[in-house]
């Protein structure tokens, strides 16, 4: 199922010179929970080897994208959870500028600090037709129901939403589905339905519609590995599915059908047609440019690669990341909390091998889908004679495979935050083939990149609210490089903020421990607490990335690094707590109470001089 990106080869050969000078068609591809080292091209750029430090990976299609385009190798996400990360991408703004720190449902209508998301601007100001398929992942209530909003005459985030889990499940185009059952006035257990290739339905766990032996049959047939805590065992575990085999073939999964639905839509010009899920749609206007978004969910749990890809990794033995008692002892309480829920150091050696093998196999399968989507999109654009651009994001955040003793996300490590971006374009002057940009870039850079490519003047004062930069300017070297990037991993562990330079990484708690987090109950309270708190109370971590790239030795209390820590802490606090910092008591309705802190306005100027450590 791995397909060559033949059209990318044509572009490298110079076929793009025949395209017109119109606004380009644009394709945005995002994967989910995908670590940077799952891509061989990125490993070659960083380590001069194809494989991950753990072992074998396969990514021929993304490798070809990198060959044909410009790789922004050191791109970092703003918040390592699906919903807050995707909100930052869609808005071009940091979490502390939107007030969206986690998985809260938010309705920002009528709120002074809010600005349109970039797909809205492309549609309303640049004349783009916008279409999406798959996981959008933002929890914006005012964009929750695309079809209902259209019937009410309301604008949606994307003109056309071709569907996600529910829509493809109802059409029988999926391998699994999950839902919460409403029973006796409350939400009951989540049920996952698996649809093997022969059409048989199995329910998990056993409920009223499950056959007596479904659970045992599912575990056996799908070779499931579920997360379990110390004291438990894999045979009875019902936690997140982190390994197993997909019940469908490569062309039977939901995500395969995301691609097919998008390509069918792109190839409909005018008139009405019926999409893959049975919905009647209006075809595209060939005179207007298209912005297409494909939100893949691989390799997010449940990690179930199809057998065709799984067998390619079956005999691999991976190097499992080491985890030491010393590192555990240096965890601050916030990280200890995550470790208590997601540690894997008690897994057997074979369970750890399966976890890693199946993860990379699922990434390899996803790579084939990325290739199909890119191929089809370029073919569509060249058939129109219109220029084009593809922006590929390797994960909305990363995923740990026993690094720091855990299998999870949501933390401040590079494994969680580092997600390279590749931009491939028919305009090779803006995004040269094979170019590697090693300057620090961020997820908030995507919005201004798409807007600028679509003809929107992002230098106009109307867009001063954007926190990001146009990738094209970074590639051209026409803008001063950033000295740092920031992130705010808040979900699960509670409010925490991170600043990273090329050489150092500093993270800290930004609310007192008694606080439950940035939730409606305490939004806007104690916003200056961290400024005057003792160092031990902010639970700091400091890593010297030159000496310790794996981030295993916490130097926050090492006297030699006191000057470094002071500079990083001061800068980070001023930015996330005092430079237009927003917190919202989200109520799920428009007009929620907003608190804005601006005691350090202008602190986020992308400049930071970090002193040398004290002599030993």
XYZ file of C-alpha atoms in Angstrom, residues 126-558:
433
model
C -9.385 35.451 0.622
C -12.249 33.665 -1.124
C -11.163 30.112 -0.335
C -13.402 27.069 -0.385
C -12.585 25.188 2.829
C -13.118 21.483 3.399
C -12.067 19.038 6.093
C -12.123 15.305 6.763
C -11.149 13.438 9.918
C -10.172 14.731 13.321
C -10.500 18.472 13.833
C -9.887 18.102 17.540
C -10.756 21.593 18.776
C -13.498 21.774 21.413
C -15.137 24.980 20.224
C -18.849 24.699 20.976
C -19.782 27.372 18.459
C -18.388 25.060 15.760
C -19.610 21.799 17.266
C -22.236 20.782 14.706
C -21.404 21.625 11.123
C -24.682 20.436 9.544
C -26.915 22.044 12.182
C -25.101 25.357 11.852
C -25.463 25.357 8.089
C -29.202 24.750 8.375
C -29.438 27.682 10.798
C -27.659 29.943 8.327
C -24.635 30.192 10.632
C -21.035 30.121 9.455
C -18.936 27.091 10.265
C -15.204 26.719 10.743
C -14.942 24.790 7.461
C -17.469 25.166 4.647
C -17.650 21.394 4.264
C -17.005 18.817 6.977
C -16.859 15.357 5.397
C -17.028 13.653 8.768
C -15.109 11.995 11.540
C -15.770 8.955 13.759
C -19.559 9.020 14.011
C -20.230 9.765 10.360
C -17.932 7.038 9.060
C -19.155 4.576 11.709
C -22.763 5.044 10.631
C -21.727 4.419 7.030
C -19.924 1.190 7.993
C -16.540 2.609 7.021
C -14.522 2.012 10.151
C -12.726 -0.641 12.176
C -13.732 0.548 15.624
C -15.979 3.046 17.320
C -16.396 4.309 20.854
C -19.298 5.945 22.583
C -20.619 6.654 26.048
C -23.918 5.041 26.951
C -26.555 7.218 28.634
C -28.350 5.080 31.212
C -30.387 5.844 34.319
C -29.662 9.558 34.221
C -25.917 9.332 33.808
C -23.218 8.377 31.366
C -22.385 4.700 31.546
C -19.263 2.800 30.491
C -17.613 3.477 27.184
C -18.150 0.724 24.655
C -15.854 0.048 21.713
C -17.159 -1.907 18.752
C -14.754 -3.717 16.465
C -15.671 -4.640 12.923
C -13.512 -7.437 11.524
C -13.199 -7.839 7.784
C -15.849 -10.547 7.735
C -18.448 -8.113 9.075
C -18.779 -9.693 12.528
C -19.411 -7.262 15.376
C -17.789 -7.674 18.758
C -18.469 -5.465 21.779
C -15.945 -4.432 24.436
C -16.227 -4.622 27.357
C -19.165 -6.970 27.908
C -22.479 -5.134 28.073
C -26.077 -5.908 27.210
C -25.351 -6.120 23.481
C -22.170 -8.159 23.851
C -21.877 -11.873 23.395
C -20.669 -13.812 26.474
C -17.145 -14.425 25.168
C -16.557 -11.180 23.286
C -13.848 -9.839 25.613
C -11.753 -12.995 25.485
C -12.251 -13.243 21.730
C -11.192 -9.632 21.182
C -8.045 -10.022 23.287
C -7.058 -13.171 21.418
C -7.986 -12.109 17.893
C -6.485 -8.635 18.110
C -3.506 -9.505 20.340
C -4.364 -6.528 22.511
C -1.933 -4.886 24.900
C -3.730 -2.542 27.285
C -2.106 -0.119 29.697
C -2.116 -1.268 33.292
C -0.751 0.046 36.563
C 1.736 -1.675 38.875
C 0.129 -4.690 40.483
C -2.047 -5.371 37.466
C -1.386 -7.501 34.407
C -1.995 -7.361 30.681
C -4.362 -10.329 30.641
C -7.131 -8.432 32.414
C -6.160 -4.799 31.760
C -8.820 -2.515 30.238
C -6.764 0.690 29.982
C -5.707 2.469 26.804
C -4.971 0.024 23.976
C -1.283 0.559 23.206
C -0.728 -2.466 20.986
C -2.579 -4.940 18.806
C -3.558 -5.726 15.234
C -6.232 -3.884 13.270
C -9.340 -5.908 12.426
C -9.429 -4.329 8.972
C -7.129 -4.454 5.976
C -5.209 -1.394 4.811
C -8.137 -0.207 2.682
C -10.836 -0.802 5.281
C -9.927 1.578 8.105
C -11.695 4.796 8.933
C -8.604 6.830 8.124
C -8.228 5.245 4.717
C -11.772 6.428 4.037
C -10.914 9.951 5.244
C -8.497 10.107 2.319
C -10.965 8.637 -0.141
C -13.722 11.032 0.973
C -11.429 14.035 0.543
C -10.195 12.949 -2.888
C -13.751 12.281 -4.062
C -14.759 15.776 -2.988
C -11.758 17.430 -4.627
C -12.577 15.764 -7.907
C -16.192 16.963 -7.989
C -16.600 20.159 -9.978
C -19.983 21.827 -9.583
C -23.278 20.017 -9.299
C -24.457 17.748 -6.541
C -22.948 14.412 -5.584
C -23.227 11.920 -2.729
C -20.178 11.552 -0.496
C -18.846 8.333 1.066
C -21.055 8.691 4.143
C -24.221 9.130 2.070
C -24.552 12.905 2.441
C -25.445 15.012 -0.600
C -22.771 17.627 -1.250
C -22.202 20.481 -3.641
C -19.144 20.072 -5.843
C -16.301 22.573 -5.906
C -16.166 25.810 -7.848
C -13.114 25.391 -10.141
C -12.616 29.160 -10.262
C -11.904 29.457 -6.536
C -8.895 28.113 -4.620
C -9.327 25.275 -2.116
C -8.048 24.876 1.427
C -8.261 21.203 2.440
C -7.576 19.846 5.907
C -7.034 16.133 6.585
C -6.894 15.277 10.281
C -5.486 11.797 10.756
C -5.797 10.060 14.121
C -2.919 7.567 13.833
C -0.910 6.592 15.849
C -3.210 7.689 18.699
C -4.589 4.913 20.872
C -5.976 2.387 20.179
C -2.682 1.498 18.483
C -3.883 -1.073 15.931
C -1.757 -1.256 12.769
C -3.126 -3.414 9.925
C -1.538 -6.849 9.629
C 0.215 -5.961 6.355
C 2.307 -3.357 8.182
C 2.483 -5.099 11.538
C 4.231 -8.124 10.072
C 7.010 -5.877 8.717
C 7.986 -5.086 12.318
C 7.194 -8.454 13.933
C 10.791 -9.646 14.197
C 12.332 -6.339 15.290
C 13.975 -5.993 18.688
C 13.973 -2.402 19.921
C 16.200 -0.669 22.413
C 13.884 0.214 25.268
C 14.643 3.625 26.823
C 16.283 3.301 30.208
C 14.677 4.720 33.326
C 16.581 5.060 36.567
C 15.710 5.468 40.240
C 17.770 8.686 40.191
C 15.554 10.234 37.527
C 12.412 9.178 39.399
C 13.730 10.743 42.606
C 14.230 14.072 40.782
C 10.655 14.234 39.468
C 8.735 17.187 40.929
C 5.223 16.415 42.258
C 3.497 17.334 38.971
C 5.551 14.741 37.101
C 5.151 12.203 39.886
C 1.398 12.563 39.385
C 1.712 11.669 35.706
C 4.115 8.822 36.512
C 1.615 7.349 38.957
C -0.977 7.025 36.199
C 1.123 6.208 33.139
C 4.324 4.475 34.199
C 5.390 1.420 32.206
C 8.591 0.360 33.915
C 6.734 -2.623 35.407
C 5.737 -3.964 31.971
C 7.443 -7.165 30.867
C 10.226 -6.993 28.304
C 7.979 -8.484 25.620
C 5.144 -6.052 26.411
C 7.535 -3.148 25.952
C 8.673 -4.610 22.644
C 5.076 -4.973 21.428
C 4.252 -1.435 22.499
C 7.132 -0.047 20.424
C 6.743 -2.378 17.425
C 3.027 -1.689 17.038
C 3.471 2.054 17.458
C 6.053 2.318 14.668
C 4.058 -0.096 12.485
C 0.993 2.133 12.872
C 3.101 5.163 11.926
C 4.303 3.280 8.835
C 0.712 2.535 7.822
C -0.197 6.178 8.353
C 2.714 7.189 6.155
C 1.096 5.316 3.261
C -2.120 7.308 3.785
C -0.201 10.592 3.853
C 1.316 9.587 0.524
C -2.074 8.852 -1.023
C -3.482 12.161 0.208
C -0.509 14.161 -1.092
C -0.501 12.366 -4.442
C -4.198 12.975 -5.009
C -4.046 16.608 -3.955
C -1.142 17.458 -6.266
C -2.819 15.665 -9.147
C -6.015 17.634 -8.496
C -4.147 20.964 -8.388
C -2.084 20.319 -11.490
C -5.197 19.242 -13.372
C -6.648 22.652 -12.492
C -3.432 24.377 -13.518
C -3.321 26.034 -10.121
C -0.269 26.386 -7.832
C -0.371 24.426 -4.601
C 1.131 24.037 -1.147
C 1.126 21.141 1.340
C 1.921 21.637 5.013
C 2.531 18.347 6.816
C 2.689 18.253 10.630
C 4.271 15.206 12.260
C 1.868 14.911 15.191
C -0.169 17.425 17.141
C 2.267 16.429 19.912
C 4.504 13.456 20.631
C 4.278 10.237 22.629
C 6.651 8.530 25.041
C 7.548 4.848 24.613
C 9.009 4.291 28.094
C 11.102 7.491 27.985
C 11.075 8.816 31.547
C 9.381 5.562 32.534
C 6.044 6.355 30.887
C 3.834 5.819 27.854
C 1.909 9.060 27.454
C 2.023 12.723 26.434
C 1.119 15.948 28.337
C 4.621 16.740 29.684
C 7.469 19.180 29.036
C 9.979 16.831 27.407
C 11.038 17.153 23.774
C 9.461 13.741 23.096
C 6.132 15.454 23.920
C 6.809 18.860 22.345
C 8.993 18.318 19.259
C 6.965 17.935 16.024
C 8.737 18.850 12.778
C 6.835 20.415 9.885
C 7.410 19.954 6.148
C 6.132 22.488 3.606
C 6.066 21.356 -0.020
C 5.056 23.874 -2.656
C 4.935 24.385 -6.381
C 6.736 27.642 -5.542
C 10.286 26.378 -5.059
C 11.603 29.868 -4.377
C 9.532 30.131 -1.197
C 10.009 26.541 -0.097
C 13.061 25.034 -1.791
C 13.295 21.288 -2.292
C 15.478 19.522 0.262
C 16.051 22.607 2.413
C 16.355 22.042 6.174
C 15.652 24.959 8.503
C 17.159 24.470 11.958
C 15.924 27.678 13.572
C 13.342 27.360 16.355
C 9.781 27.389 15.011
C 6.383 26.814 16.620
C 2.889 25.541 15.899
C 1.530 29.093 16.030
C 3.520 29.713 12.824
C 1.068 27.699 10.725
C -1.787 30.211 10.737
C 0.245 33.166 9.374
C 1.884 30.824 6.844
C -1.451 29.742 5.376
C -2.851 33.271 5.463
C 0.176 34.763 3.720
C 0.168 32.039 1.073
C -3.528 32.773 0.463
C -2.861 36.432 -0.238
C -3.708 37.876 3.187
C -1.358 40.649 4.345
C -0.400 39.321 7.773
C 1.768 42.391 8.353
C -1.394 44.509 8.474
C -2.149 45.769 12.000
C -5.412 43.820 11.962
C -3.347 40.671 12.442
C -1.059 41.917 15.190
C -2.732 39.402 17.497
C -1.053 36.495 15.706
C 1.765 35.041 17.801
C 3.296 33.101 14.934
C 5.493 33.887 11.939
C 5.204 32.985 8.273
C 7.337 29.880 7.656
C 8.301 31.332 4.270
C 10.014 34.291 5.977
C 11.874 31.961 8.317
C 13.000 29.830 5.380
C 14.204 32.926 3.516
C 16.094 34.233 6.547
C 14.256 37.545 6.270
C 13.229 37.578 9.922
C 15.366 37.460 13.066
C 15.482 33.909 14.473
C 13.707 33.215 17.759
C 15.849 32.783 20.837
C 13.244 30.553 22.510
C 9.932 28.724 22.195
C 7.275 28.306 24.881
C 4.611 25.753 25.791
C 2.062 25.171 28.534
C 1.342 21.516 29.361
C -1.618 21.938 31.682
C -4.017 19.067 31.156
C -3.674 16.123 33.598
C -0.707 17.498 35.576
C -2.076 20.993 36.299
C -0.727 24.406 35.213
C 2.874 24.209 34.042
C 4.861 26.321 31.602
C 8.003 25.647 29.558
C 10.632 27.760 27.842
C 13.197 26.151 25.539
C 16.254 27.646 23.891
C 18.660 25.754 21.667
C 20.738 24.867 24.724
C 18.394 24.789 27.716
C 14.907 23.717 28.782
C 13.199 25.144 31.883
C 9.722 24.249 33.178
C 7.782 25.247 36.282
C 4.438 25.065 38.051
C 2.531 28.356 37.683
C -0.249 27.820 40.239
C -0.058 26.741 43.891
C -0.376 23.020 44.502
C -3.741 23.428 46.211
C -5.091 24.734 42.932
C -6.877 22.194 40.746
C -5.597 23.801 37.587
C -6.811 26.426 35.147
C -10.447 25.486 35.594
C -13.596 27.627 35.934
C -13.254 27.583 39.710
C -9.928 29.428 39.770
C -9.503 31.104 36.376
C -7.900 34.486 36.977
C -6.963 33.754 40.591
C -3.387 33.754 41.898
C -2.032 34.741 38.483
C 1.089 36.264 40.082
C 1.653 33.463 42.576
C 4.690 32.042 40.782
C 6.452 35.413 40.631
C 7.179 35.456 44.356
C 6.996 31.736 45.155
C 10.046 29.901 46.469
C 11.940 27.894 43.891
C 10.970 24.560 45.437
C 7.291 25.498 45.339
C 7.284 26.057 41.561
C 8.603 22.496 41.121
C 11.250 23.447 38.566
C 13.072 21.311 36.062
C 16.120 22.565 34.183
C 17.984 20.581 31.543
C 21.252 21.374 29.809
C 20.396 20.065 26.338
C 24.022 20.170 25.199
C 25.113 17.757 27.906
C 21.816 15.947 28.484
C 19.696 15.836 25.300
C 17.499 13.087 26.768
C 16.483 15.364 29.667
C 17.149 12.926 32.487
C 19.179 15.082 34.914
C 17.329 17.938 36.623
C 19.757 20.818 37.300
C 17.240 23.236 38.799
C 18.880 23.130 42.229
C 22.464 22.963 41.000
